[in-house]
mmCIF file of C-alpha atoms and ligand atoms in Angstrom:
data_model
loop_
_atom_site.group_PDB
_atom_site.id
_atom_site.type_symbol
_atom_site.label_atom_id
_atom_site.label_comp_id
_atom_site.label_asym_id
_atom_site.label_seq_id
_atom_site.Cartn_x
_atom_site.Cartn_y
_atom_site.Cartn_z
ATOM 1 C CA UNK A 82 0.000 0.000 0.000
ATOM 2 C CA UNK A 83 1.306 3.416 -0.968
ATOM 3 C CA UNK A 84 0.081 6.157 1.335
ATOM 4 C CA UNK A 85 1.816 8.934 -0.633
ATOM 5 C CA UNK A 86 -0.270 8.645 -3.796
ATOM 6 C CA UNK A 87 -3.845 9.845 -4.053
ATOM 7 C CA UNK A 88 -4.281 8.106 -7.414
ATOM 8 C CA UNK A 89 -2.381 5.308 -9.035
ATOM 9 C CA UNK A 90 -3.383 4.139 -12.526
ATOM 10 C CA UNK A 91 -1.747 0.833 -13.379
ATOM 11 C CA UNK A 92 -1.701 -0.461 -16.989
ATOM 12 C CA UNK A 93 -5.156 0.840 -17.819
ATOM 13 C CA UNK A 94 -6.814 -0.421 -21.013
ATOM 14 C CA UNK A 95 -10.277 0.802 -21.930
ATOM 15 C CA UNK A 96 -12.358 -0.508 -24.795
ATOM 16 C CA UNK A 97 -15.980 0.085 -25.820
ATOM 17 C CA UNK A 98 -16.831 -2.728 -28.249
ATOM 18 C CA UNK A 99 -14.069 -2.595 -30.876
ATOM 19 C CA UNK A 100 -13.213 0.974 -29.974
ATOM 20 C CA UNK A 101 -9.979 1.047 -27.946
ATOM 21 C CA UNK A 102 -9.753 4.280 -25.937
ATOM 22 C CA UNK A 103 -6.766 3.757 -23.622
ATOM 23 C CA UNK A 104 -3.747 1.541 -24.174
ATOM 24 C CA UNK A 105 -1.662 0.750 -21.148
ATOM 25 C CA UNK A 106 -1.889 4.009 -19.236
ATOM 26 C CA UNK A 107 0.029 4.217 -15.966
ATOM 27 C CA UNK A 108 0.814 7.117 -13.667
ATOM 28 C CA UNK A 109 0.816 8.063 -10.011
ATOM 29 C CA UNK A 110 -0.489 11.309 -8.573
ATOM 30 C CA UNK A 111 0.859 12.196 -5.116
ATOM 31 C CA UNK A 112 -1.562 13.574 -2.535
ATOM 32 C CA UNK A 113 -2.269 17.329 -2.521
ATOM 33 C CA UNK A 114 -1.249 17.791 -6.167
ATOM 34 C CA UNK A 115 -3.440 19.272 -8.906
ATOM 35 C CA UNK A 116 -3.532 17.251 -12.112
ATOM 36 C CA UNK A 117 -4.770 18.634 -15.434
ATOM 37 C CA UNK A 118 -5.896 15.993 -17.943
ATOM 38 C CA UNK A 119 -5.416 17.223 -21.506
ATOM 39 C CA UNK A 120 -6.128 15.668 -24.901
ATOM 40 C CA UNK A 121 -8.041 16.102 -28.131
ATOM 41 C CA UNK A 122 -11.805 15.717 -28.081
ATOM 42 C CA UNK A 123 -12.614 12.011 -27.782
ATOM 43 C CA UNK A 124 -9.153 11.075 -26.503
ATOM 44 C CA UNK A 125 -10.680 9.577 -23.363
ATOM 45 C CA UNK A 126 -10.080 12.221 -20.668
ATOM 46 C CA UNK A 127 -13.554 12.045 -19.144
ATOM 47 C CA UNK A 128 -13.558 8.257 -19.333
ATOM 48 C CA UNK A 129 -10.230 8.119 -17.483
ATOM 49 C CA UNK A 130 -11.586 10.444 -14.806
ATOM 50 C CA UNK A 131 -14.777 8.368 -14.510
ATOM 51 C CA UNK A 132 -12.577 5.325 -13.917
ATOM 52 C CA UNK A 133 -10.837 7.130 -11.049
ATOM 53 C CA UNK A 134 -14.199 8.036 -9.490
ATOM 54 C CA UNK A 135 -15.401 4.443 -9.876
ATOM 55 C CA UNK A 136 -18.218 5.322 -12.282
ATOM 56 C CA UNK A 137 -16.671 3.268 -15.062
ATOM 57 C CA UNK A 138 -14.534 0.114 -14.969
ATOM 58 C CA UNK A 139 -11.435 -0.093 -17.162
ATOM 59 C CA UNK A 140 -11.301 -3.146 -19.426
ATOM 60 C CA UNK A 141 -7.951 -4.113 -17.905
ATOM 61 C CA UNK A 142 -5.663 -2.666 -15.252
ATOM 62 C CA UNK A 143 -5.946 -1.437 -11.709
ATOM 63 C CA UNK A 144 -7.014 1.915 -10.247
ATOM 64 C CA UNK A 145 -5.818 2.723 -6.740
ATOM 65 C CA UNK A 146 -7.442 5.627 -4.898
ATOM 66 C CA UNK A 147 -5.973 6.722 -1.596
ATOM 67 C CA UNK A 148 -4.023 3.467 -1.418
ATOM 68 C CA UNK A 149 -7.015 1.230 -2.069
ATOM 69 C CA UNK A 150 -7.721 -0.676 -5.277
ATOM 70 C CA UNK A 151 -11.193 0.085 -6.648
ATOM 71 C CA UNK A 152 -13.248 -3.070 -6.773
ATOM 72 C CA UNK A 153 -15.639 -2.316 -9.622
ATOM 73 C CA UNK A 154 -17.354 -5.681 -9.244
ATOM 74 C CA UNK A 155 -18.411 -5.170 -5.647
ATOM 75 C CA UNK A 156 -21.148 -2.749 -6.718
ATOM 76 C CA UNK A 157 -20.230 -0.692 -3.668
ATOM 77 C CA UNK A 158 -17.846 1.816 -5.181
ATOM 78 C CA UNK A 159 -20.112 4.834 -5.015
ATOM 79 C CA UNK A 160 -20.479 4.293 -1.270
ATOM 80 C CA UNK A 161 -16.727 3.780 -0.929
ATOM 81 C CA UNK A 162 -15.963 6.939 -2.925
ATOM 82 C CA UNK A 163 -18.803 9.209 -1.786
ATOM 83 C CA UNK A 164 -17.153 10.096 1.471
ATOM 84 C CA UNK A 165 -13.747 10.900 0.008
ATOM 85 C CA UNK A 166 -14.555 12.464 -3.389
ATOM 86 C CA UNK A 167 -16.145 15.692 -4.493
ATOM 87 C CA UNK A 168 -17.166 15.847 -8.145
ATOM 88 C CA UNK A 169 -18.005 18.837 -10.316
ATOM 89 C CA UNK A 170 -19.348 17.732 -13.692
ATOM 90 C CA UNK A 171 -19.362 20.046 -16.697
ATOM 91 C CA UNK A 172 -22.959 19.282 -17.622
ATOM 92 C CA UNK A 173 -25.775 19.058 -15.120
ATOM 93 C CA UNK A 174 -23.629 20.783 -12.510
ATOM 94 C CA UNK A 175 -26.729 21.477 -10.361
ATOM 95 C CA UNK A 176 -30.165 19.909 -9.910
ATOM 96 C CA UNK A 177 -32.390 22.434 -11.679
ATOM 97 C CA UNK A 178 -35.412 21.745 -9.456
ATOM 98 C CA UNK A 179 -33.541 22.381 -6.185
ATOM 99 C CA UNK A 180 -32.551 25.774 -4.809
ATOM 100 C CA UNK A 181 -28.956 26.614 -3.902
ATOM 101 C CA UNK A 182 -29.386 25.467 -0.293
ATOM 102 C CA UNK A 183 -30.851 22.074 -1.238
ATOM 103 C CA UNK A 184 -28.259 21.556 -3.974
ATOM 104 C CA UNK A 185 -25.393 22.093 -1.538
ATOM 105 C CA UNK A 186 -27.082 20.045 1.206
ATOM 106 C CA UNK A 187 -27.779 17.134 -1.158
ATOM 107 C CA UNK A 188 -24.666 15.001 -0.391
ATOM 108 C CA UNK A 189 -25.225 15.457 3.379
ATOM 109 C CA UNK A 190 -28.794 14.173 3.066
ATOM 110 C CA UNK A 191 -27.560 11.326 0.829
ATOM 111 C CA UNK A 192 -25.379 10.037 3.656
ATOM 112 C CA UNK A 193 -28.256 10.346 6.112
ATOM 113 C CA UNK A 194 -27.599 13.648 7.915
ATOM 114 C CA UNK A 195 -30.995 14.861 9.171
ATOM 115 C CA UNK A 196 -30.298 17.601 11.729
ATOM 116 C CA UNK A 197 -31.518 20.750 9.896
ATOM 117 C CA UNK A 198 -29.510 23.157 12.060
ATOM 118 C CA UNK A 199 -26.316 21.229 11.413
ATOM 119 C CA UNK A 200 -27.042 21.089 7.675
ATOM 120 C CA UNK A 201 -27.749 24.868 7.640
ATOM 121 C CA UNK A 202 -24.518 25.550 9.483
ATOM 122 C CA UNK A 203 -22.448 23.465 7.040
ATOM 123 C CA UNK A 204 -24.170 24.941 3.969
ATOM 124 C CA UNK A 205 -23.541 28.499 5.234
ATOM 125 C CA UNK A 206 -19.873 27.682 5.833
ATOM 126 C CA UNK A 207 -19.418 26.295 2.342
ATOM 127 C CA UNK A 208 -21.313 29.181 0.722
ATOM 128 C CA UNK A 209 -18.974 31.637 2.424
ATOM 129 C CA UNK A 210 -15.997 29.521 1.407
ATOM 130 C CA UNK A 211 -16.890 29.891 -2.298
ATOM 131 C CA UNK A 212 -17.584 33.608 -1.993
ATOM 132 C CA UNK A 213 -21.410 33.527 -1.930
ATOM 133 C CA UNK A 214 -23.717 34.830 0.767
ATOM 134 C CA UNK A 215 -26.647 33.531 2.805
ATOM 135 C CA UNK A 216 -29.096 35.481 0.660
ATOM 136 C CA UNK A 217 -28.137 33.303 -2.320
ATOM 137 C CA UNK A 218 -29.432 30.172 -0.572
ATOM 138 C CA UNK A 219 -32.982 30.468 -1.887
ATOM 139 C CA UNK A 220 -32.093 31.178 -5.507
ATOM 140 C CA UNK A 221 -32.884 28.557 -8.123
ATOM 141 C CA UNK A 222 -30.137 27.462 -10.582
ATOM 142 C CA UNK A 223 -31.930 29.277 -13.449
ATOM 143 C CA UNK A 224 -31.429 32.558 -11.542
ATOM 144 C CA UNK A 225 -27.635 32.147 -11.248
ATOM 145 C CA UNK A 226 -24.839 33.379 -13.506
ATOM 146 C CA UNK A 227 -22.416 30.832 -14.979
ATOM 147 C CA UNK A 228 -19.783 31.764 -12.408
ATOM 148 C CA UNK A 229 -22.268 31.389 -9.531
ATOM 149 C CA UNK A 230 -23.349 27.959 -10.810
ATOM 150 C CA UNK A 231 -19.719 26.804 -10.723
ATOM 151 C CA UNK A 232 -19.312 28.187 -7.199
ATOM 152 C CA UNK A 233 -22.470 26.487 -5.924
ATOM 153 C CA UNK A 234 -21.396 23.225 -7.584
ATOM 154 C CA UNK A 235 -17.996 23.601 -5.930
ATOM 155 C CA UNK A 236 -19.624 24.218 -2.543
ATOM 156 C CA UNK A 237 -21.653 21.032 -3.026
ATOM 157 C CA UNK A 238 -18.534 19.097 -4.084
ATOM 158 C CA UNK A 239 -16.767 20.276 -0.919
ATOM 159 C CA UNK A 240 -19.618 19.746 1.552
ATOM 160 C CA UNK A 241 -18.335 16.360 2.754
ATOM 161 C CA UNK A 242 -14.779 17.733 3.016
ATOM 162 C CA UNK A 243 -13.356 15.360 0.435
ATOM 163 C CA UNK A 244 -9.690 14.462 0.181
ATOM 164 C CA UNK A 245 -10.105 14.325 -3.589
ATOM 165 C CA UNK A 246 -11.823 16.715 -5.948
ATOM 166 C CA UNK A 247 -12.700 15.820 -9.561
ATOM 167 C CA UNK A 248 -13.529 18.662 -11.936
ATOM 168 C CA UNK A 249 -14.680 18.338 -15.549
ATOM 169 C CA UNK A 250 -13.822 21.495 -17.519
ATOM 170 C CA UNK A 251 -14.268 23.768 -14.483
ATOM 171 C CA UNK A 252 -13.897 27.032 -16.406
ATOM 172 C CA UNK A 253 -15.806 26.140 -19.570
ATOM 173 C CA UNK A 254 -18.549 28.617 -20.403
ATOM 174 C CA UNK A 255 -17.128 31.324 -18.132
ATOM 175 C CA UNK A 256 -15.919 34.704 -19.367
ATOM 176 C CA UNK A 257 -12.223 35.473 -18.697
ATOM 177 C CA UNK A 258 -12.957 37.416 -15.469
ATOM 178 C CA UNK A 259 -15.268 34.777 -13.977
ATOM 179 C CA UNK A 260 -12.821 32.117 -15.097
ATOM 180 C CA UNK A 261 -9.873 33.824 -13.383
ATOM 181 C CA UNK A 262 -12.027 34.314 -10.277
ATOM 182 C CA UNK A 263 -12.789 30.602 -10.196
ATOM 183 C CA UNK A 264 -9.114 29.681 -10.678
ATOM 184 C CA UNK A 265 -8.111 32.043 -7.835
ATOM 185 C CA UNK A 266 -10.812 30.533 -5.611
ATOM 186 C CA UNK A 267 -9.638 26.974 -6.312
ATOM 187 C CA UNK A 268 -6.054 28.018 -5.667
ATOM 188 C CA UNK A 269 -6.981 29.553 -2.314
ATOM 189 C CA UNK A 270 -9.119 26.576 -1.231
ATOM 190 C CA UNK A 271 -6.414 24.130 -2.284
ATOM 191 C CA UNK A 272 -3.880 26.090 -0.258
ATOM 192 C CA UNK A 273 -6.159 26.109 2.807
ATOM 193 C CA UNK A 274 -7.621 22.607 2.590
ATOM 194 C CA UNK A 275 -4.832 20.645 0.878
ATOM 195 C CA UNK A 276 -7.074 18.319 -1.146
ATOM 196 C CA UNK A 277 -5.914 16.523 -4.300
ATOM 197 C CA UNK A 278 -7.497 17.661 -7.559
ATOM 198 C CA UNK A 279 -7.951 15.866 -10.876
ATOM 199 C CA UNK A 280 -9.455 17.988 -13.641
ATOM 200 C CA UNK A 281 -10.178 17.677 -17.313
ATOM 201 C CA UNK A 282 -9.371 20.974 -18.978
ATOM 202 C CA UNK A 283 -8.560 22.638 -22.283
ATOM 203 C CA UNK A 284 -7.840 25.933 -20.541
ATOM 204 C CA UNK A 285 -4.172 26.894 -20.804
ATOM 205 C CA UNK A 286 -4.525 29.498 -18.037
ATOM 206 C CA UNK A 287 -5.801 26.810 -15.687
ATOM 207 C CA UNK A 288 -2.870 24.559 -16.572
ATOM 208 C CA UNK A 289 -0.423 27.424 -16.090
ATOM 209 C CA UNK A 290 -1.868 28.896 -12.888
ATOM 210 C CA UNK A 291 -3.185 25.863 -11.061
ATOM 211 C CA UNK A 292 -1.866 22.488 -12.158
ATOM 212 C CA UNK A 293 1.229 20.978 -10.564
ATOM 213 C CA UNK A 294 1.017 18.009 -12.944
ATOM 214 C CA UNK A 295 -0.253 17.612 -16.493
ATOM 215 C CA UNK A 296 -1.253 14.355 -18.226
ATOM 216 C CA UNK A 297 -1.520 14.483 -22.015
ATOM 217 C CA UNK A 298 -3.521 11.812 -23.859
ATOM 218 C CA UNK A 299 -3.141 11.181 -27.594
ATOM 219 C CA UNK A 300 -3.511 8.151 -29.836
ATOM 220 C CA UNK A 301 -4.826 6.125 -26.869
ATOM 221 C CA UNK A 302 -1.618 6.668 -24.928
ATOM 222 C CA UNK A 303 -0.252 8.919 -22.220
ATOM 223 C CA UNK A 304 2.257 10.905 -24.275
ATOM 224 C CA UNK A 305 3.436 13.193 -21.450
ATOM 225 C CA UNK A 306 3.087 13.194 -17.685
ATOM 226 C CA UNK A 307 4.711 15.497 -15.166
ATOM 227 C CA UNK A 308 5.006 19.224 -14.440
ATOM 228 C CA UNK A 309 3.782 21.489 -17.264
ATOM 229 C CA UNK A 310 7.366 21.816 -18.525
ATOM 230 C CA UNK A 311 7.314 18.110 -19.485
ATOM 231 C CA UNK A 312 4.219 18.634 -21.639
ATOM 232 C CA UNK A 313 5.693 21.806 -23.163
ATOM 233 C CA UNK A 314 8.779 19.873 -24.235
ATOM 234 C CA UNK A 315 6.811 16.925 -25.638
ATOM 235 C CA UNK A 316 7.410 16.480 -29.360
ATOM 236 C CA UNK A 317 4.190 14.663 -30.231
ATOM 237 C CA UNK A 318 2.127 16.450 -32.917
ATOM 238 C CA UNK A 319 -0.867 16.956 -30.600
ATOM 239 C CA UNK A 320 1.310 18.423 -27.844
ATOM 240 C CA UNK A 321 3.044 20.763 -30.267
ATOM 241 C CA UNK A 322 -0.267 22.010 -31.653
ATOM 242 C CA UNK A 323 -1.861 22.380 -28.222
ATOM 243 C CA UNK A 324 1.031 23.970 -26.347
ATOM 244 C CA UNK A 325 2.850 25.854 -29.112
ATOM 245 C CA UNK A 326 0.686 28.497 -30.744
ATOM 246 C CA UNK A 327 0.236 32.253 -30.405
ATOM 247 C CA UNK A 328 -2.228 32.022 -27.500
ATOM 248 C CA UNK A 329 -0.113 29.442 -25.647
ATOM 249 C CA UNK A 330 3.044 31.502 -26.030
ATOM 250 C CA UNK A 331 1.290 34.440 -24.355
ATOM 251 C CA UNK A 332 -0.040 32.303 -21.502
ATOM 252 C CA UNK A 333 3.281 30.556 -20.939
ATOM 253 C CA UNK A 334 5.433 33.697 -21.327
ATOM 254 C CA UNK A 335 6.896 33.188 -17.863
ATOM 255 C CA UNK A 336 7.991 29.706 -18.927
ATOM 256 C CA UNK A 337 9.787 30.874 -22.086
ATOM 257 C CA UNK A 338 12.710 28.573 -21.495
ATOM 258 C CA UNK A 339 10.395 25.674 -22.381
ATOM 259 C CA UNK A 340 9.953 26.833 -25.953
ATOM 260 C CA UNK A 341 12.680 25.689 -28.238
HETATM 261 N N1 LIG B 921 -20.206 4.439 -22.251
HETATM 262 C C1 LIG B 921 -19.640 4.513 -23.456
HETATM 263 N N2 LIG B 921 -19.967 3.629 -24.421
HETATM 264 C C2 LIG B 921 -19.373 3.686 -25.636
HETATM 265 N N3 LIG B 921 -18.434 4.583 -25.988
HETATM 266 C C3 LIG B 921 -18.085 5.489 -25.063
HETATM 267 C C4 LIG B 921 -18.664 5.507 -23.761
HETATM 268 N N4 LIG B 921 -18.102 6.519 -23.048
HETATM 269 C C5 LIG B 921 -17.225 7.111 -23.876
HETATM 270 N N5 LIG B 921 -17.208 6.502 -25.087
HETATM 271 C C6 LIG B 921 -16.352 6.850 -26.230
HETATM 272 O O1 LIG B 921 -15.032 6.936 -25.751
HETATM 273 C C7 LIG B 921 -14.313 7.969 -26.404
HETATM 274 C C8 LIG B 921 -13.704 8.898 -25.370
HETATM 275 O O2 LIG B 921 -14.749 9.640 -24.755
HETATM 276 P P1 LIG B 921 -14.448 10.707 -23.607
HETATM 277 O O3 LIG B 921 -15.729 11.399 -23.317
HETATM 278 O O4 LIG B 921 -13.736 10.048 -22.506
HETATM 279 O O5 LIG B 921 -13.441 11.679 -24.363
HETATM 280 P P2 LIG B 921 -12.954 13.131 -23.947
HETATM 281 O O6 LIG B 921 -11.492 13.172 -24.225
HETATM 282 O O7 LIG B 921 -13.383 13.436 -22.567
HETATM 283 O O8 LIG B 921 -13.753 14.015 -25.003
HETATM 284 P P3 LIG B 921 -14.276 15.560 -24.927
HETATM 285 O O9 LIG B 921 -13.058 16.431 -24.776
HETATM 286 O O10 LIG B 921 -14.927 15.736 -26.262
HETATM 287 O O11 LIG B 921 -15.231 15.654 -23.773
HETATM 288 C C9 LIG B 921 -15.306 8.626 -27.352
HETATM 289 O O12 LIG B 921 -15.104 8.069 -28.634
HETATM 290 C C10 LIG B 921 -16.646 8.242 -26.790
HETATM 291 O O13 LIG B 921 -17.611 8.169 -27.808
#
């Protein structure tokens, strides 16, 4: 058992029918790091993340989370993971029929917490943590801005104080100011709470400002894994197109030495 790694992917193969998505992917993510999963559309980023959360079994290989191998056959993974994972999905981030309070309280009620005062206390704490106020509690998702939706979804993901946070495209659909605000918030919360983060992202600013590790998927394989510098030096065509263009050069200006 390795108590240093939050996630360990060992020789992961994923196949849907004849469609092979991942070929022999292995990496370890130490606790308290922030991993950005990058790859072309359809390269299998979300599927890989779903395998880490236990929502999807790989065809072959082993996934270790917090030192424990996920047993996909037990049918008990969601219970096993619920208490240690917070998840923020890109689509369906909030239940549209529940107000902000009930959305954030949802995971508490799922695990059987009934004391209303205790739930209210925890919801208020998390709302404040993501920069929202008590008066936002009664708003419905349709009344929120994109940035507020992400913040409420983050508050819900954090309500059980998870050791691991999974984020699918956390800044997609946000304007640059809201996006930077969300990145700053995540940075601050990570600093204060020390959780491990795995996120799927196409956002170069997020990779630059937030991620301590980057995993790049292409042609079913992990073509680069390590600090951003490793991905920036990767010679694969996808990596060169993704990390070496006008926009990327601006974002990574402070890492100029990586461009050669
Ligand atoms: N349950 C499933 N059954 C069959 N095929 C699937 C299933 N889930 C994913 N796939 C296929 O696996 C491939 C990878 O999908 P995935 O969503 O993981 O890619 P992605 O890199 O996250 O893409 P995007 O950036 O577009 O969200 C796609 O070809 C997708 O159609």
